[in-house]
XYZ file of N, CA and C in Angstrom:
768
model
N 5.097 14.706 -19.235
C 6.661 14.578 -19.671
C 7.576 15.018 -18.458
N 7.240 15.989 -17.731
C 7.951 16.434 -16.635
C 8.096 15.349 -15.587
N 6.901 14.632 -15.328
C 6.887 13.626 -14.334
C 7.802 12.374 -14.732
N 7.636 12.078 -15.978
C 8.511 10.862 -16.589
C 9.888 11.346 -16.425
N 10.252 12.475 -16.787
C 11.621 12.890 -16.749
C 12.277 12.799 -15.436
N 11.384 13.148 -14.370
C 11.842 13.136 -12.985
C 11.887 11.858 -12.275
N 10.774 11.026 -12.424
C 10.534 9.866 -11.666
C 10.677 8.560 -12.401
N 10.841 8.551 -13.609
C 11.066 7.264 -14.440
C 12.571 7.086 -14.807
N 13.010 5.826 -14.638
C 12.368 4.702 -14.223
C 12.156 4.602 -12.689
N 11.014 4.301 -12.147
C 10.768 4.333 -10.762
C 9.378 4.021 -10.350
N 9.020 4.298 -9.156
C 7.598 3.794 -8.587
C 6.532 4.734 -8.752
N 6.310 5.081 -10.019
C 5.131 6.066 -10.401
C 4.528 5.532 -11.608
N 3.156 5.305 -11.509
C 2.302 4.713 -12.457
C 1.450 6.099 -13.070
N 1.469 6.217 -14.367
C 0.805 7.372 -14.915
C -0.599 6.866 -15.719
N -1.654 7.509 -15.448
C -2.921 7.163 -16.186
C -3.052 8.070 -17.444
N -3.071 7.569 -18.585
C -3.309 8.317 -19.777
C -4.676 7.892 -20.480
N -5.133 8.675 -21.308
C -6.281 8.324 -22.272
C -5.706 7.373 -23.220
N -6.361 6.192 -23.471
C -5.628 5.127 -24.344
C -5.937 5.485 -25.746
N -5.105 4.932 -26.552
C -5.333 5.041 -28.093
C -5.891 3.743 -28.656
N -6.286 3.622 -29.838
C -6.836 2.388 -30.537
C -5.702 1.220 -30.314
N -4.516 1.608 -30.086
C -3.361 0.546 -30.121
C -3.497 -0.347 -28.707
N -4.269 0.141 -27.733
C -4.234 -0.375 -26.518
C -5.519 -1.256 -26.441
N -5.534 -2.588 -26.293
C -6.837 -3.345 -26.338
C -7.506 -3.155 -25.016
N -8.904 -3.190 -25.006
C -9.779 -3.104 -23.771
C -9.399 -4.285 -22.789
N -8.939 -5.329 -23.375
C -8.653 -6.483 -22.426
C -7.559 -6.086 -21.412
N -6.735 -5.083 -21.716
C -5.734 -4.782 -20.741
C -6.084 -3.570 -19.898
N -7.306 -3.007 -20.197
C -7.641 -1.806 -19.342
C -8.953 -2.003 -18.592
N -9.347 -3.282 -18.534
C -10.700 -3.534 -17.777
C -11.817 -2.847 -18.343
N -11.692 -2.651 -19.749
C -12.895 -1.940 -20.425
C -12.844 -0.512 -20.250
N -11.881 0.136 -19.628
C -11.809 1.643 -19.460
C -11.063 2.220 -20.789
N -11.384 3.491 -20.903
C -10.785 4.287 -21.971
C -9.494 4.898 -21.520
N -9.038 4.421 -20.381
C -7.661 4.869 -19.927
C -6.717 3.697 -19.569
N -5.422 3.900 -19.664
C -4.466 2.880 -19.503
C -3.359 3.268 -18.470
N -2.954 2.471 -17.575
C -1.952 2.686 -16.635
C -0.600 2.369 -17.037
N 0.366 3.233 -17.021
C 1.669 2.872 -17.540
C 2.754 3.146 -16.568
N 3.721 2.224 -16.435
C 4.751 2.410 -15.575
C 6.112 1.832 -16.091
N 7.274 2.519 -15.764
C 8.515 2.035 -16.158
C 9.319 1.737 -14.948
N 9.366 0.556 -14.567
C 10.195 0.089 -13.387
C 11.698 0.300 -13.446
N 12.268 0.411 -12.239
C 13.704 0.481 -12.208
C 14.469 -0.848 -12.025
N 13.867 -1.871 -11.555
C 14.371 -3.117 -11.296
C 14.893 -3.702 -12.654
N 16.330 -4.081 -12.757
C 16.874 -4.682 -13.833
C 16.145 -5.961 -14.395
N 15.695 -6.815 -13.569
C 15.069 -8.051 -13.974
C 13.697 -7.639 -14.671
N 12.914 -6.701 -13.955
C 11.701 -6.396 -14.622
C 11.946 -5.647 -15.960
N 12.995 -4.902 -16.020
C 13.287 -4.262 -17.241
C 13.654 -5.136 -18.360
N 14.409 -6.338 -17.936
C 14.758 -7.353 -18.997
C 13.709 -8.088 -19.458
N 12.593 -8.357 -18.540
C 11.463 -8.881 -18.970
C 10.636 -8.107 -19.996
N 10.581 -6.876 -19.698
C 9.896 -6.106 -20.704
C 10.592 -5.936 -21.989
N 11.907 -5.909 -21.937
C 12.661 -5.828 -23.252
C 12.328 -7.139 -24.016
N 12.462 -8.246 -23.253
C 12.143 -9.675 -23.969
C 10.682 -9.680 -24.480
N 9.809 -8.773 -23.853
C 8.391 -8.887 -24.432
C 8.285 -7.861 -25.610
N 9.286 -7.202 -26.036
C 9.178 -6.421 -27.235
C 9.144 -4.952 -26.687
N 9.295 -4.516 -25.492
C 9.385 -3.327 -25.107
C 8.154 -2.904 -24.340
N 7.061 -3.623 -24.190
C 5.895 -3.280 -23.337
C 5.220 -4.712 -23.065
N 4.713 -4.878 -21.826
C 3.892 -6.017 -21.407
C 2.697 -5.618 -20.603
N 1.603 -6.346 -20.584
C 0.492 -6.111 -19.878
C 0.526 -7.039 -18.703
N 0.356 -6.551 -17.458
C 0.430 -7.494 -16.211
C -0.356 -7.067 -15.119
N -1.078 -8.056 -14.482
C -1.761 -7.710 -13.293
C -0.827 -7.820 -12.032
N -1.427 -7.631 -10.857
C -0.583 -7.757 -9.563
C -0.407 -9.213 -9.279
N 0.738 -9.670 -8.649
C 1.021 -10.846 -8.454
C 0.671 -11.485 -6.998
N -0.770 -11.194 -6.812
C -1.393 -11.510 -5.471
C -2.759 -11.734 -5.704
N -3.477 -12.455 -4.736
C -4.873 -12.684 -4.754
C -5.539 -11.336 -4.396
N -6.556 -10.938 -5.065
C -7.279 -9.706 -4.735
C -7.754 -9.570 -3.352
N -7.322 -8.511 -2.575
C -7.788 -8.308 -1.220
C -6.730 -8.730 -0.215
N -5.735 -9.467 -0.665
C -4.589 -9.959 0.295
C -3.513 -8.921 0.297
N -2.701 -9.005 1.445
C -1.541 -8.135 1.423
C -0.648 -8.285 0.149
N -0.125 -7.306 -0.331
C 0.775 -7.404 -1.558
C 2.004 -8.235 -1.274
N 2.468 -8.870 -2.335
C 3.879 -9.621 -2.028
C 4.984 -8.806 -2.050
N 6.026 -9.017 -1.208
C 7.289 -8.387 -1.188
C 8.352 -9.187 -1.513
N 8.111 -10.482 -1.781
C 9.213 -11.492 -2.204
C 8.538 -12.708 -2.828
N 9.318 -13.415 -3.528
C 8.807 -14.577 -4.344
C 8.016 -15.527 -3.585
N 8.309 -15.758 -2.369
C 7.609 -16.784 -1.473
C 6.107 -16.284 -1.333
N 6.058 -15.023 -1.167
C 4.618 -14.543 -0.974
C 3.794 -14.842 -2.251
N 4.243 -14.579 -3.394
C 3.639 -14.873 -4.789
C 3.262 -16.401 -4.730
N 4.210 -17.214 -4.256
C 3.857 -18.636 -4.315
C 2.717 -19.035 -3.306
N 2.699 -18.288 -2.166
C 1.615 -18.640 -1.298
C 0.237 -18.239 -1.891
N 0.247 -17.235 -2.692
C -1.143 -16.841 -3.140
C -1.469 -17.531 -4.427
N -0.503 -17.827 -5.325
C -0.664 -18.143 -6.687
C -0.184 -19.522 -7.144
N 0.201 -20.287 -6.177
C 0.777 -21.639 -6.393
C -0.337 -22.601 -7.121
N 0.084 -23.059 -8.270
C -0.836 -23.966 -8.942
C -1.699 -23.154 -10.046
N -1.548 -21.720 -9.981
C -2.313 -20.928 -10.819
C -1.468 -20.339 -11.899
N -0.151 -20.280 -11.775
C 0.660 -19.575 -12.806
C 1.838 -20.697 -13.096
N 2.502 -20.448 -14.108
C 3.504 -21.361 -14.710
C 4.866 -21.234 -14.028
N 5.204 -19.976 -13.627
C 6.622 -19.680 -13.233
C 6.711 -18.495 -12.368
N 7.558 -18.505 -11.338
C 7.957 -17.330 -10.665
C 9.436 -16.842 -10.903
N 9.565 -15.659 -11.390
C 10.931 -15.140 -11.613
C 11.396 -14.285 -10.389
N 12.213 -14.901 -9.719
C 12.628 -14.318 -8.415
C 13.766 -13.233 -8.533
N 13.250 -11.915 -8.364
C 14.105 -10.857 -8.518
C 14.643 -10.206 -7.243
N 14.302 -11.017 -6.037
C 14.793 -10.686 -4.730
C 13.689 -9.791 -4.047
N 13.946 -9.593 -2.862
C 12.941 -8.666 -2.027
C 12.777 -7.360 -2.505
N 11.653 -6.763 -2.389
C 11.474 -5.396 -2.951
C 12.172 -4.390 -2.116
N 12.488 -3.276 -2.713
C 13.174 -2.195 -1.966
C 12.266 -1.157 -1.213
N 11.153 -0.805 -1.887
C 10.378 0.198 -1.191
C 9.442 -0.407 -0.410
N 8.586 -1.528 -0.937
C 7.624 -2.261 -0.068
C 6.139 -1.953 -0.401
N 5.892 -0.722 -0.892
C 4.544 -0.347 -1.320
C 4.539 -0.369 -2.786
N 3.260 -0.450 -3.282
C 2.976 -0.200 -4.814
C 3.214 1.223 -5.185
N 3.356 1.327 -6.397
C 3.636 2.696 -7.005
C 2.712 3.713 -6.776
N 3.141 4.985 -6.800
C 2.110 6.226 -6.655
C 1.472 6.118 -7.976
N 0.067 6.238 -8.084
C -0.659 6.280 -9.289
C -1.244 7.769 -9.491
N -0.733 8.398 -10.593
C -1.173 9.770 -10.912
C -2.001 9.692 -12.276
N -3.215 10.262 -12.081
C -4.054 10.290 -13.307
C -3.815 11.583 -14.069
N -3.203 11.549 -15.217
C -2.840 12.741 -15.989
C -3.748 12.817 -17.115
N -4.961 12.057 -17.208
C -5.804 12.123 -18.250
C -6.825 13.234 -18.287
N -6.858 13.913 -17.132
C -7.660 15.053 -17.056
C -6.981 16.434 -16.818
N -7.738 17.488 -16.731
C -7.116 18.867 -16.697
C -6.212 19.121 -15.594
N -6.470 18.419 -14.311
C -5.554 18.629 -13.224
C -5.252 17.206 -12.736
N -3.893 16.969 -12.533
C -3.400 15.674 -12.113
C -3.980 15.350 -10.654
N -4.373 14.067 -10.570
C -5.010 13.439 -9.387
C -4.235 12.229 -8.802
N -3.892 12.298 -7.707
C -3.321 10.962 -7.104
C -4.433 9.927 -6.757
N -4.276 8.752 -7.484
C -5.409 7.704 -7.290
C -4.793 6.763 -6.217
N -3.605 6.611 -6.040
C -3.011 5.817 -5.091
C -1.787 6.410 -4.618
N -1.546 6.558 -3.180
C -0.404 7.203 -2.691
C 0.678 6.078 -2.645
N 1.964 6.657 -2.724
C 3.098 5.647 -2.613
C 4.350 6.532 -2.290
N 5.541 5.961 -2.608
C 6.784 6.537 -2.157
C 6.841 8.036 -2.690
N 6.510 8.228 -3.867
C 6.534 9.473 -4.448
C 5.351 10.350 -3.949
N 5.496 11.254 -3.107
C 4.349 11.895 -2.317
C 3.804 12.995 -3.212
N 2.731 13.621 -2.570
C 2.028 14.695 -3.213
C 3.006 15.894 -3.253
N 3.783 16.094 -2.223
C 4.721 17.174 -2.079
C 5.782 17.061 -3.244
N 6.376 15.824 -3.484
C 7.383 15.659 -4.451
C 6.860 15.930 -5.895
N 5.458 15.559 -6.063
C 4.874 15.810 -7.448
C 4.751 17.379 -7.568
N 4.297 17.974 -6.524
C 4.012 19.365 -6.686
C 5.327 20.246 -6.909
N 6.372 19.753 -6.548
C 7.707 20.433 -6.744
C 7.929 20.426 -8.258
N 7.473 19.407 -9.079
C 7.773 19.342 -10.388
C 6.711 19.975 -11.264
N 5.406 19.667 -11.061
C 4.332 20.157 -11.846
C 3.273 21.135 -11.235
N 3.455 21.398 -9.875
C 2.478 22.349 -9.349
C 1.375 21.619 -8.641
N 0.190 22.239 -8.710
C -1.022 21.648 -7.938
C -1.292 20.221 -8.432
N -1.415 19.356 -7.405
C -1.825 17.984 -7.578
C -2.992 17.580 -6.505
N -4.030 17.161 -6.970
C -5.119 16.789 -6.132
C -4.847 15.333 -5.581
N -5.639 14.942 -4.492
C -5.733 13.613 -4.086
C -7.079 13.037 -4.194
N -7.320 11.896 -4.740
C -8.657 11.319 -4.796
C -9.289 11.292 -3.465
N -10.503 11.813 -3.253
C -11.076 12.035 -1.992
C -11.447 10.568 -1.470
N -11.653 9.583 -2.304
C -12.048 8.254 -1.930
C -10.899 7.493 -1.250
N -9.687 7.981 -1.255
C -8.446 7.255 -0.714
C -8.637 7.091 0.837
N -9.067 7.999 1.567
C -9.099 7.901 3.079
C -10.581 8.023 3.642
N -11.696 7.908 2.705
C -12.868 7.924 3.044
C -13.546 6.560 3.154
N -14.333 6.336 4.123
C -15.215 5.024 4.213
C -16.597 5.542 3.688
N -16.651 5.665 2.490
C -18.035 6.117 1.970
C -18.424 5.423 0.697
N -19.703 4.855 0.720
C -20.166 4.281 -0.505
C -20.352 5.094 -1.655
N -20.293 6.436 -1.369
C -20.597 7.341 -2.493
C -19.161 7.752 -3.097
N -18.082 7.470 -2.423
C -16.739 7.731 -2.981
C -16.037 6.630 -3.468
N -16.268 6.206 -4.680
C -15.674 4.860 -5.280
C -14.144 5.252 -5.813
N -13.229 4.493 -5.177
C -11.836 4.708 -5.620
C -11.714 4.312 -7.105
N -10.858 5.028 -7.794
C -10.727 4.731 -9.198
C -9.558 3.824 -9.512
N -8.811 3.467 -8.564
C -7.556 2.644 -8.746
C -7.827 1.237 -8.141
N -7.207 0.241 -8.759
C -7.098 -1.028 -8.042
C -6.451 -1.162 -6.791
N -7.020 -1.808 -5.745
C -6.396 -1.896 -4.471
C -6.939 -0.759 -3.631
N -7.706 0.074 -4.117
C -8.081 1.248 -3.304
C -9.610 0.921 -2.901
N -10.085 -0.162 -3.098
C -11.498 -0.464 -2.767
C -11.687 -0.564 -1.188
N -12.938 -0.746 -0.857
C -13.302 -0.563 0.641
C -12.263 -1.379 1.509
N -12.146 -2.731 1.282
C -11.281 -3.420 2.217
C -10.146 -4.165 1.176
N -8.871 -3.950 1.510
C -7.821 -4.525 0.767
C -6.700 -4.712 1.540
N -5.647 -5.483 1.132
C -4.514 -5.644 1.857
C -4.670 -6.419 3.203
N -5.803 -6.944 3.403
C -6.195 -7.492 4.757
C -5.571 -8.767 5.224
N -5.068 -8.886 6.352
C -4.693 -10.158 6.888
C -5.941 -10.940 7.294
N -5.756 -12.190 7.678
C -6.930 -13.055 7.905
C -7.509 -12.698 9.382
N -6.667 -12.065 10.186
C -7.173 -11.742 11.456
C -7.998 -10.306 11.346
N -8.805 -10.023 12.242
C -9.420 -8.764 12.370
C -8.595 -7.657 12.769
N -8.439 -6.537 12.013
C -7.322 -5.584 12.424
C -8.169 -4.338 12.698
N -7.761 -3.643 13.843
C -8.353 -2.490 14.387
C -7.107 -1.365 14.505
N -7.184 -0.209 13.935
C -6.239 0.778 14.167
C -6.584 1.461 15.388
N -5.564 1.825 16.157
C -5.667 2.475 17.409
C -4.763 3.828 17.240
N -5.519 4.943 17.233
C -5.030 6.340 17.024
C -4.902 7.013 18.346
N -3.673 7.412 18.638
C -3.533 8.104 20.015
C -2.089 8.079 20.384
N -1.757 8.538 21.563
C -0.324 8.483 22.090
C 0.059 7.073 22.333
N 1.450 6.964 22.460
C 1.958 5.593 22.728
C 1.513 4.991 24.020
N 1.325 5.868 25.027
C 0.975 5.461 26.416
C -0.475 4.886 26.256
N -1.324 5.621 25.541
C -2.618 5.237 25.344
C -2.782 3.871 24.587
N -1.854 3.714 23.664
C -1.897 2.463 22.833
C -1.419 1.290 23.771
N -0.342 1.444 24.546
C 0.046 0.369 25.439
C -1.077 -0.039 26.435
N -1.698 1.051 26.954
C -2.787 0.838 27.976
C -3.912 0.163 27.505
N -4.333 0.518 26.147
C -5.451 -0.101 25.615
C -5.152 -1.571 25.266
N -4.029 -1.922 24.547
C -3.802 -3.239 24.123
C -3.618 -4.125 25.367
N -3.036 -3.660 26.391
C -2.743 -4.500 27.518
C -3.962 -4.742 28.430
N -4.890 -3.720 28.296
C -6.092 -3.936 28.939
C -7.062 -4.945 28.282
N -6.797 -5.196 26.916
C -7.572 -6.087 26.151
C -6.862 -7.319 25.722
N -5.790 -7.621 26.472
C -4.959 -8.760 26.213
C -5.923 -10.147 26.523
N -5.842 -10.982 25.472
C -6.575 -12.248 25.523
C -6.025 -13.269 24.593
N -6.363 -14.466 24.755
C -5.861 -15.495 23.743
C -6.258 -15.188 22.241
N -5.366 -15.202 21.500
C -5.639 -14.896 20.052
C -5.378 -13.396 19.583
N -5.141 -12.582 20.663
C -4.995 -11.212 20.421
C -3.399 -10.791 20.241
N -3.095 -10.015 19.251
C -1.791 -9.570 19.088
C -1.759 -8.124 18.749
N -0.647 -7.522 18.595
C -0.455 -6.198 18.281
C 0.559 -6.039 17.021
N 0.151 -5.076 16.178
C 1.084 -4.638 15.174
C 1.641 -3.206 15.494
N 2.965 -3.048 15.780
C 3.491 -1.743 16.420
C 4.848 -1.552 15.758
N 5.324 -0.394 16.329
C 6.675 0.107 15.848
C 7.766 -0.665 16.696
N 8.935 -0.657 15.945
C 10.085 -1.314 16.668
C 10.323 -0.753 18.024
N 10.388 -1.460 19.042
C 10.630 -1.299 20.467
C 9.398 -1.130 21.254
N 8.285 -0.984 20.566
C 6.969 -0.924 21.429
C 6.611 -2.315 21.960
N 7.095 -3.316 21.267
C 6.751 -4.701 21.714
C 7.248 -5.005 23.185
N 8.183 -4.309 23.657
C 8.656 -4.373 25.004
C 7.744 -3.790 25.969
N 6.797 -2.975 25.637
C 5.773 -2.358 26.487
C 4.403 -3.094 26.476
N 4.341 -4.244 25.775
C 3.077 -4.895 25.569
C 2.987 -6.379 26.184
N 1.926 -6.718 26.657
C 1.772 -8.128 27.187
C 1.111 -8.972 26.375
N 1.023 -8.725 25.015
C 0.485 -9.591 23.973
C 1.628 -9.855 22.973
N 1.525 -10.848 22.268
C 2.430 -11.033 21.141
C 2.449 -9.845 20.146
N 3.553 -9.544 19.613
C 3.580 -8.309 18.779
C 4.506 -8.607 17.571
N 4.101 -7.958 16.400
C 4.875 -7.960 15.086
C 5.014 -6.389 14.930
N 6.391 -6.188 14.519
C 6.630 -4.765 14.250
C 6.820 -4.535 12.817
N 6.658 -3.157 12.465
C 6.707 -2.829 10.950
C 7.537 -1.639 10.929
N 8.744 -1.449 11.544
C 9.611 -0.350 11.416
C 9.690 0.609 12.531
N 10.523 1.609 12.526
C 10.586 2.536 13.527
C 9.542 3.678 13.369
N 9.113 4.346 14.535
C 7.997 5.127 14.440
C 8.377 6.403 13.564
N 9.611 6.818 13.657
C 10.018 8.041 13.056
C 10.555 7.810 11.604
N 10.375 6.484 11.041
C 10.934 6.242 9.672
C 9.888 5.577 8.881
N 9.191 6.393 8.139
C 8.123 5.844 7.283
C 8.659 5.063 6.107
N 9.998 5.317 5.771
C 10.526 4.419 4.718
C 10.581 2.938 5.248
N 11.022 2.772 6.562
C 11.028 1.349 7.093
C 9.558 0.860 7.195
N 8.721 1.730 7.597
C 7.255 1.162 7.597
C 6.745 0.696 6.371
N 7.066 1.467 5.376
C 6.509 1.153 3.919
C 7.200 -0.249 3.552
N 8.471 -0.439 3.867
C 9.285 -1.533 3.373
C 8.779 -2.763 4.112
N 8.343 -2.647 5.395
C 8.146 -3.774 6.146
C 6.502 -4.105 6.390
N 5.731 -3.289 5.948
C 4.344 -3.276 6.320
C 3.781 -4.702 5.904
N 3.842 -4.989 4.517
C 3.198 -6.136 3.962
C 3.772 -7.412 4.490
N 5.155 -7.347 4.757
C 5.752 -8.565 5.416
C 5.105 -8.685 6.742
N 4.944 -7.637 7.511
C 4.316 -7.784 8.875
C 2.855 -8.440 8.734
N 2.134 -7.817 7.902
C 0.686 -8.502 7.737
C 0.618 -9.797 7.546
N 1.572 -10.390 6.570
C 1.683 -11.717 6.185
C 2.189 -12.631 7.439
N 3.172 -12.017 8.164
C 3.706 -12.722 9.336
C 2.479 -12.971 10.384
N 1.615 -11.966 10.497
C 0.333 -12.120 11.438
C -0.473 -13.410 10.869
N -0.538 -13.491 9.605
C -1.362 -14.557 9.026
C -0.696 -15.918 9.492
N 0.736 -15.969 9.374
C 1.435 -17.233 9.580
C 1.242 -17.618 11.084
N 1.008 -16.546 12.038
C 0.929 -16.884 13.374
C -0.596 -17.093 13.891
N -1.456 -16.962 12.889
C -2.985 -17.411 13.229
C -3.603 -16.516 14.383
N -3.259 -15.374 14.468
C -4.078 -14.508 15.400
C -5.406 -14.155 14.941
N -6.341 -13.978 15.939
C -7.807 -13.698 15.483
C -8.052 -12.127 15.518
N -7.348 -11.348 16.404
C -7.605 -9.974 16.465
C -6.254 -9.287 16.778
N -6.109 -8.184 15.879
C -4.761 -7.485 15.979
C -5.039 -6.056 16.242
N -4.495 -5.343 17.303
C -4.522 -4.010 17.381
C -3.318 -3.418 16.823
N -3.478 -2.325 16.029
C -2.309 -1.824 15.269
C -2.100 -0.338 15.650
N -0.867 0.051 15.723
C -0.428 1.440 16.093
C -0.572 2.169 14.756
N -1.515 3.323 14.704
C -1.902 4.060 13.669
C -0.653 5.029 13.193
N -0.339 4.974 11.835
C 0.781 5.848 11.449
C 0.217 7.250 11.216
N 1.000 8.081 10.812
C 0.692 9.631 10.435
C 0.016 9.469 8.991
N -0.598 10.581 8.485
C -1.329 10.522 7.276
C -0.784 11.764 6.390
N 0.494 11.814 6.275
C 1.048 12.858 5.495
C 2.391 12.330 4.833
N 2.836 12.875 3.711
C 4.038 12.448 3.093
C 4.011 10.943 2.721
N 5.150 10.354 2.920
C 5.266 8.857 2.711
C 4.276 8.127 3.616
N 4.176 8.637 4.972
C 3.371 8.048 5.809
C 1.851 7.923 5.470
N 1.458 8.803 4.466
C 0.039 8.777 3.895
C -0.069 7.398 3.252
N 0.898 6.885 2.494
C 0.766 5.704 1.720
C 0.677 4.647 2.714
N 1.400 4.563 3.770
C 1.371 3.501 4.796
C -0.028 3.526 5.471
N -0.507 4.820 5.829
C -1.765 4.983 6.477
C -2.916 4.401 5.568
N -2.903 4.762 4.281
C -3.797 4.358 3.330
C -3.895 2.834 3.276
N -2.758 2.060 3.226
C -2.769 0.527 3.161
C -3.383 0.070 4.409
N -3.034 0.634 5.631
C -3.493 0.001 6.819
C -5.004 0.222 7.059
N -5.399 1.508 6.717
C -6.803 1.800 7.052
C -7.762 0.861 6.172
N -7.314 0.503 4.960
C -8.019 -0.442 4.131
C -7.808 -1.827 4.596
N -6.735 -2.236 5.154
C -6.535 -3.639 5.702
C -7.487 -3.753 6.930
N -7.790 -2.619 7.713
C -8.666 -2.637 8.747
C -10.144 -2.368 8.377
N -10.410 -2.223 7.102
C -11.816 -1.961 6.754
C -12.325 -0.717 7.344
N -11.413 0.278 7.518
C -11.712 1.598 8.040
C -12.098 1.539 9.507
N -11.759 0.419 10.212
C -12.111 0.447 11.741
C -10.969 1.103 12.412
N -11.169 2.294 12.833
C -10.312 3.058 13.581
C -10.778 3.518 14.872
N -10.092 3.215 15.931
C -10.502 3.710 17.280
C -9.549 4.811 17.745
N -10.208 5.964 18.074
C -9.445 6.959 18.653
C -9.308 6.862 20.208
N -8.109 6.935 20.884
C -8.039 6.819 22.177
C -7.753 8.119 22.814
N -8.290 8.223 24.099
C -8.181 9.522 24.790
C -6.639 9.606 25.316
């Protein structure tokens, strides 16, 4: 109740133990159900028209970068759905934070705009599902989109972790046909390969808003191999890092 009062309507999904009123067809056979109250007026109008609640999957093909505008939905689902209701481009850019409140201690199953620190300010201790950042067959993520490889562009994506100078040097040393870079605003001027940017280095809000657009742009340009500047892994940046490390299939190279 404290979380709902603080963050709803907004980008937070809560996992509850389901009652008999919730059919298993909407929970994937699980005894828990994910509930969210969005803030977008068009989404709220659709929910009201549906009687106050609707069950809905994500509007993209599984494994692909999430859509941030109607054109992305058309790319993935054209011919598979009857209609697209265009509510404009998304504001935040990443999916909601998922918090499991069905157990004794709340657990973040998917990081998002509402960070662990923000949740702690409201309800105290909150754990993070250890499968979020681990490449381990023994750590199975509990939330959709958190599986081994997700959000992936068609090109092979490799995260490069290190200083800006090391990033520039490595990418330029491996320049070749079909190679591109995913980098922060302004870094493209230091690279000798084609580059797509995803926001300023010191602005995780911009990175979150632009990441999926950037991944889809890489697809449009048909690159074969993309070296990406690795974001931080705390606060909102954790959500960006989580999407990128999964898009790369956990292939991260640490630079000296």
